[in-house]
mmCIF file of C-alpha atoms in Angstrom:
data_model
loop_
_atom_site.group_PDB
_atom_site.id
_atom_site.type_symbol
_atom_site.label_atom_id
_atom_site.label_comp_id
_atom_site.label_asym_id
_atom_site.label_seq_id
_atom_site.Cartn_x
_atom_site.Cartn_y
_atom_site.Cartn_z
ATOM 1 C CA GLY A 5 -33.724 28.960 -14.003
ATOM 2 C CA LYS A 6 -37.590 28.983 -13.829
ATOM 3 C CA MET A 7 -38.617 27.547 -10.751
ATOM 4 C CA GLY A 8 -35.784 29.848 -8.956
ATOM 5 C CA TYR A 9 -36.922 32.718 -10.246
ATOM 6 C CA ALA A 10 -40.716 31.590 -9.751
ATOM 7 C CA MET A 11 -40.002 30.907 -6.151
ATOM 8 C CA ALA A 12 -37.879 34.584 -5.735
ATOM 9 C CA LYS A 13 -40.686 35.886 -6.975
ATOM 10 C CA ALA A 14 -43.284 34.329 -4.873
ATOM 11 C CA ALA A 15 -41.030 35.380 -2.245
ATOM 12 C CA CYS A 16 -40.861 38.532 -2.651
ATOM 13 C CA ARG A 17 -44.475 39.341 -2.970
ATOM 14 C CA ARG A 18 -44.934 37.738 0.417
ATOM 15 C CA GLY A 19 -41.783 40.429 1.556
ATOM 16 C CA ALA A 20 -39.254 38.557 1.819
ATOM 17 C CA LYS A 21 -35.946 40.066 1.624
ATOM 18 C CA VAL A 22 -34.587 37.269 -1.681
ATOM 19 C CA VAL A 23 -31.328 36.954 -2.798
ATOM 20 C CA LEU A 24 -31.248 34.956 -6.009
ATOM 21 C CA ILE A 25 -27.485 33.393 -6.907
ATOM 22 C CA SER A 26 -28.356 32.656 -10.765
ATOM 23 C CA GLY A 27 -26.239 30.792 -13.260
ATOM 24 C CA PRO A 28 -26.303 32.265 -16.551
ATOM 25 C CA THR A 29 -30.004 32.605 -18.118
ATOM 26 C CA SER A 30 -32.134 34.232 -20.262
ATOM 27 C CA LEU A 31 -34.671 34.778 -17.883
ATOM 28 C CA ASP A 32 -35.332 38.649 -16.747
ATOM 29 C CA SER A 33 -34.197 39.411 -12.760
ATOM 30 C CA PRO A 34 -37.214 40.015 -10.709
ATOM 31 C CA ARG A 35 -38.520 42.985 -9.750
ATOM 32 C CA GLY A 36 -37.365 43.955 -6.101
ATOM 33 C CA VAL A 37 -34.844 40.706 -6.038
ATOM 34 C CA GLU A 38 -31.112 41.269 -5.466
ATOM 35 C CA VAL A 39 -29.532 39.305 -8.042
ATOM 36 C CA VAL A 40 -26.103 37.709 -8.202
ATOM 37 C CA ARG A 41 -24.794 36.174 -10.891
ATOM 38 C CA VAL A 42 -22.620 33.141 -11.497
ATOM 39 C CA ARG A 43 -20.931 31.254 -13.664
ATOM 40 C CA THR A 44 -19.504 28.121 -12.582
ATOM 41 C CA ALA A 45 -20.375 25.633 -9.323
ATOM 42 C CA LYS A 46 -17.504 26.881 -7.512
ATOM 43 C CA GLU A 47 -18.834 30.652 -7.725
ATOM 44 C CA MET A 48 -22.411 29.602 -6.765
ATOM 45 C CA GLU A 49 -20.855 27.402 -3.776
ATOM 46 C CA GLU A 50 -18.804 31.081 -2.818
ATOM 47 C CA ALA A 51 -21.935 33.521 -3.577
ATOM 48 C CA VAL A 52 -24.247 30.927 -1.505
ATOM 49 C CA LEU A 53 -21.426 30.783 1.542
ATOM 50 C CA GLN A 54 -21.474 34.863 1.308
ATOM 51 C CA TYR A 55 -25.192 35.344 1.863
ATOM 52 C CA PHE A 56 -25.501 31.966 3.871
ATOM 53 C CA ALA A 57 -25.184 33.347 7.609
ATOM 54 C CA ALA A 58 -28.166 36.448 7.145
ATOM 55 C CA ALA A 59 -30.369 33.482 5.423
ATOM 56 C CA SER A 60 -33.239 31.806 7.726
ATOM 57 C CA ILE A 61 -34.811 30.213 4.755
ATOM 58 C CA ILE A 62 -32.478 28.315 2.499
ATOM 59 C CA ILE A 63 -34.527 27.655 -1.040
ATOM 60 C CA LYS A 64 -31.820 25.145 -3.266
ATOM 61 C CA ALA A 65 -33.789 25.245 -6.836
ATOM 62 C CA ALA A 66 -30.584 25.482 -9.116
ATOM 63 C CA ALA A 67 -30.027 22.512 -11.231
ATOM 64 C CA VAL A 68 -25.487 22.856 -10.597
ATOM 65 C CA SER A 69 -24.004 20.201 -13.006
ATOM 66 C CA ASP A 70 -22.455 17.473 -10.604
ATOM 67 C CA TYR A 71 -19.557 17.528 -13.150
ATOM 68 C CA LYS A 72 -17.161 19.235 -14.898
ATOM 69 C CA PRO A 73 -14.617 18.771 -17.421
ATOM 70 C CA VAL A 74 -10.766 18.398 -16.064
ATOM 71 C CA GLU A 75 -9.735 20.865 -18.997
ATOM 72 C CA VAL A 76 -11.374 24.111 -20.015
ATOM 73 C CA LEU A 77 -8.959 25.337 -22.860
ATOM 74 C CA GLU A 78 -8.978 28.512 -24.150
ATOM 75 C CA GLN A 79 -9.258 28.288 -27.952
ATOM 76 C CA LYS A 80 -11.149 26.287 -29.930
ATOM 77 C CA MET A 81 -10.571 22.605 -30.162
ATOM 78 C CA LYS A 82 -9.807 21.451 -33.531
ATOM 79 C CA LYS A 83 -12.025 18.708 -34.995
ATOM 80 C CA GLY A 84 -9.614 15.409 -35.328
ATOM 81 C CA ASP A 85 -9.374 11.767 -36.970
ATOM 82 C CA LYS A 86 -10.103 10.155 -33.547
ATOM 83 C CA ASN A 87 -12.504 9.887 -31.014
ATOM 84 C CA LEU A 88 -12.902 11.972 -28.094
ATOM 85 C CA MET A 89 -12.613 11.294 -24.866
ATOM 86 C CA LEU A 90 -13.511 14.015 -22.060
ATOM 87 C CA GLU A 91 -12.582 13.447 -18.525
ATOM 88 C CA LEU A 92 -14.254 15.213 -15.444
ATOM 89 C CA CYS A 93 -14.466 15.816 -12.166
ATOM 90 C CA GLY A 94 -17.236 16.203 -9.207
ATOM 91 C CA THR A 95 -18.542 19.477 -8.554
ATOM 92 C CA PRO A 96 -19.162 20.664 -5.086
ATOM 93 C CA ASP A 97 -22.296 19.377 -3.193
ATOM 94 C CA ILE A 98 -23.434 22.636 -2.262
ATOM 95 C CA LEU A 99 -26.560 21.504 -0.802
ATOM 96 C CA LYS A 100 -25.352 18.777 1.491
ATOM 97 C CA ARG A 101 -22.339 21.548 2.706
ATOM 98 C CA LEU A 102 -24.980 23.303 3.948
ATOM 99 C CA GLY A 103 -27.092 20.706 5.362
ATOM 100 C CA GLY A 104 -23.975 19.933 7.740
ATOM 101 C CA ILE A 105 -24.039 23.853 8.719
ATOM 102 C CA LYS A 106 -27.475 24.762 8.682
ATOM 103 C CA GLY A 107 -27.955 25.249 12.469
ATOM 104 C CA GLY A 108 -31.374 26.618 13.145
ATOM 105 C CA ARG A 109 -32.050 26.950 9.457
ATOM 106 C CA ILE A 110 -35.360 25.703 7.056
ATOM 107 C CA LEU A 111 -33.072 23.872 3.987
ATOM 108 C CA VAL A 112 -34.850 23.016 0.713
ATOM 109 C CA GLY A 113 -34.054 21.603 -2.206
ATOM 110 C CA PHE A 114 -35.370 20.079 -5.441
ATOM 111 C CA ALA A 115 -34.358 16.716 -6.834
ATOM 112 C CA ALA A 116 -34.544 16.060 -10.602
ATOM 113 C CA GLU A 117 -34.550 12.871 -11.295
ATOM 114 C CA THR A 118 -35.220 10.059 -14.379
ATOM 115 C CA GLU A 119 -35.722 6.953 -12.390
ATOM 116 C CA ASN A 120 -36.884 6.113 -8.928
ATOM 117 C CA VAL A 121 -37.741 10.107 -8.174
ATOM 118 C CA VAL A 122 -39.191 9.602 -4.603
ATOM 119 C CA GLU A 123 -37.094 6.967 -3.492
ATOM 120 C CA ASN A 124 -33.537 8.795 -4.762
ATOM 121 C CA ALA A 125 -35.324 11.781 -3.634
ATOM 122 C CA GLU A 126 -35.502 10.483 -0.047
ATOM 123 C CA THR A 127 -32.177 9.567 0.056
ATOM 124 C CA LYS A 128 -30.956 12.936 -0.581
ATOM 125 C CA LEU A 129 -33.524 14.617 2.155
ATOM 126 C CA LYS A 130 -31.727 12.448 4.409
ATOM 127 C CA GLU A 131 -28.155 12.729 3.386
ATOM 128 C CA LYS A 132 -28.128 16.325 2.951
ATOM 129 C CA ASN A 133 -30.293 17.364 5.929
ATOM 130 C CA LEU A 134 -32.999 18.890 4.426
ATOM 131 C CA ASP A 135 -36.141 20.251 5.710
ATOM 132 C CA LEU A 136 -37.774 18.926 2.247
ATOM 133 C CA ILE A 137 -37.064 17.954 -0.871
ATOM 134 C CA VAL A 138 -39.361 18.587 -4.228
ATOM 135 C CA THR A 139 -38.694 16.477 -6.923
ATOM 136 C CA ASN A 140 -40.174 15.697 -10.043
ATOM 137 C CA ASP A 141 -39.525 13.530 -13.242
ATOM 138 C CA VAL A 142 -37.561 15.189 -15.632
ATOM 139 C CA SER A 143 -38.010 12.639 -17.748
ATOM 140 C CA MET A 144 -41.093 14.088 -18.351
ATOM 141 C CA PRO A 145 -42.066 16.216 -21.326
ATOM 142 C CA ASP A 146 -44.358 19.184 -18.939
ATOM 143 C CA SER A 147 -42.599 19.007 -16.257
ATOM 144 C CA GLY A 148 -38.697 20.237 -14.903
ATOM 145 C CA PHE A 149 -36.014 21.908 -17.045
ATOM 146 C CA GLY A 150 -37.393 24.266 -19.696
ATOM 147 C CA THR A 151 -40.661 24.369 -19.288
ATOM 148 C CA ASP A 152 -43.112 26.858 -17.791
ATOM 149 C CA THR A 153 -44.850 23.621 -15.771
ATOM 150 C CA ASN A 154 -43.941 20.690 -12.952
ATOM 151 C CA ARG A 155 -45.381 18.284 -11.304
ATOM 152 C CA VAL A 156 -43.542 17.513 -8.081
ATOM 153 C CA THR A 157 -43.791 15.618 -4.508
ATOM 154 C CA LEU A 158 -43.034 17.330 -1.649
ATOM 155 C CA ILE A 159 -40.848 15.076 0.840
ATOM 156 C CA PHE A 160 -40.991 15.969 4.511
ATOM 157 C CA ARG A 161 -38.452 15.457 7.501
ATOM 158 C CA ASP A 162 -40.320 13.479 9.140
ATOM 159 C CA GLY A 163 -41.417 11.203 5.998
ATOM 160 C CA ARG A 164 -44.533 12.643 4.628
ATOM 161 C CA ARG A 165 -45.044 12.842 0.838
ATOM 162 C CA GLU A 166 -47.614 15.218 -0.727
ATOM 163 C CA PRO A 167 -47.884 14.346 -4.403
ATOM 164 C CA LEU A 168 -49.058 17.680 -6.667
ATOM 165 C CA PRO A 169 -50.766 17.927 -10.157
ATOM 166 C CA LEU A 170 -49.366 19.723 -13.340
ATOM 167 C CA MET A 171 -49.368 23.332 -12.356
ATOM 168 C CA SER A 172 -47.274 26.449 -13.504
ATOM 169 C CA LYS A 173 -44.006 27.160 -11.557
ATOM 170 C CA ASP A 174 -45.559 30.466 -10.698
ATOM 171 C CA GLU A 175 -48.377 28.515 -9.057
ATOM 172 C CA LEU A 176 -45.577 25.930 -7.466
ATOM 173 C CA ALA A 177 -43.657 28.201 -5.731
ATOM 174 C CA ASP A 178 -46.325 29.326 -3.726
ATOM 175 C CA VAL A 179 -47.717 25.744 -2.437
ATOM 176 C CA ILE A 180 -44.081 25.399 -1.897
ATOM 177 C CA LEU A 181 -43.537 28.754 0.337
ATOM 178 C CA ASP A 182 -47.137 27.839 2.128
ATOM 179 C CA LYS A 183 -45.227 24.416 3.451
ATOM 180 C CA VAL A 184 -42.414 25.965 3.639
ATOM 181 C CA ILE A 185 -44.034 28.639 6.495
ATOM 182 C CA GLY A 186 -45.635 25.204 8.605
ATOM 183 C CA ILE A 187 -42.212 23.759 9.053
ATOM 184 C CA LYS A 188 -41.408 23.988 12.803
ATOM 185 C CA ARG A 189 -37.464 24.776 13.379
#
């Protein structure tokens, strides 16, 4: 989404070789960035693992769905008289997998939360072996999905928390990259 694209543009402006693995979006591809298009969480996982070995910094800003339908129909399902029960199953936890194999790489994750925002993000930081997690309350109207702005808290591996004011996603991308550069491997 917009935050991932902002991160890719900012890293490219700073001279990084950037591979942006993107789900479906109407956003224009950032100039100078290699864009790999995927449609499913499984395709996202496969693409991330394909490029992982060559990466020194991985920033996972994608809001990959945690669940998918068990059954996917080839044709439209006709409306019936009864209620419909939709069965879901989990998708791969790409960030957790990367945390288990990261080695000396810097790994940054994002946490879109609606309650216990900082506490839930701190749990993810530890469980997924991250160096930094960027968390925001996506129930706020000016922050999160579909907006051009974000209000986040940066949480570092050493326990430091840095709440940031509302800013554009482009500005935030530069702040995050400044912090990533300061992370010791």
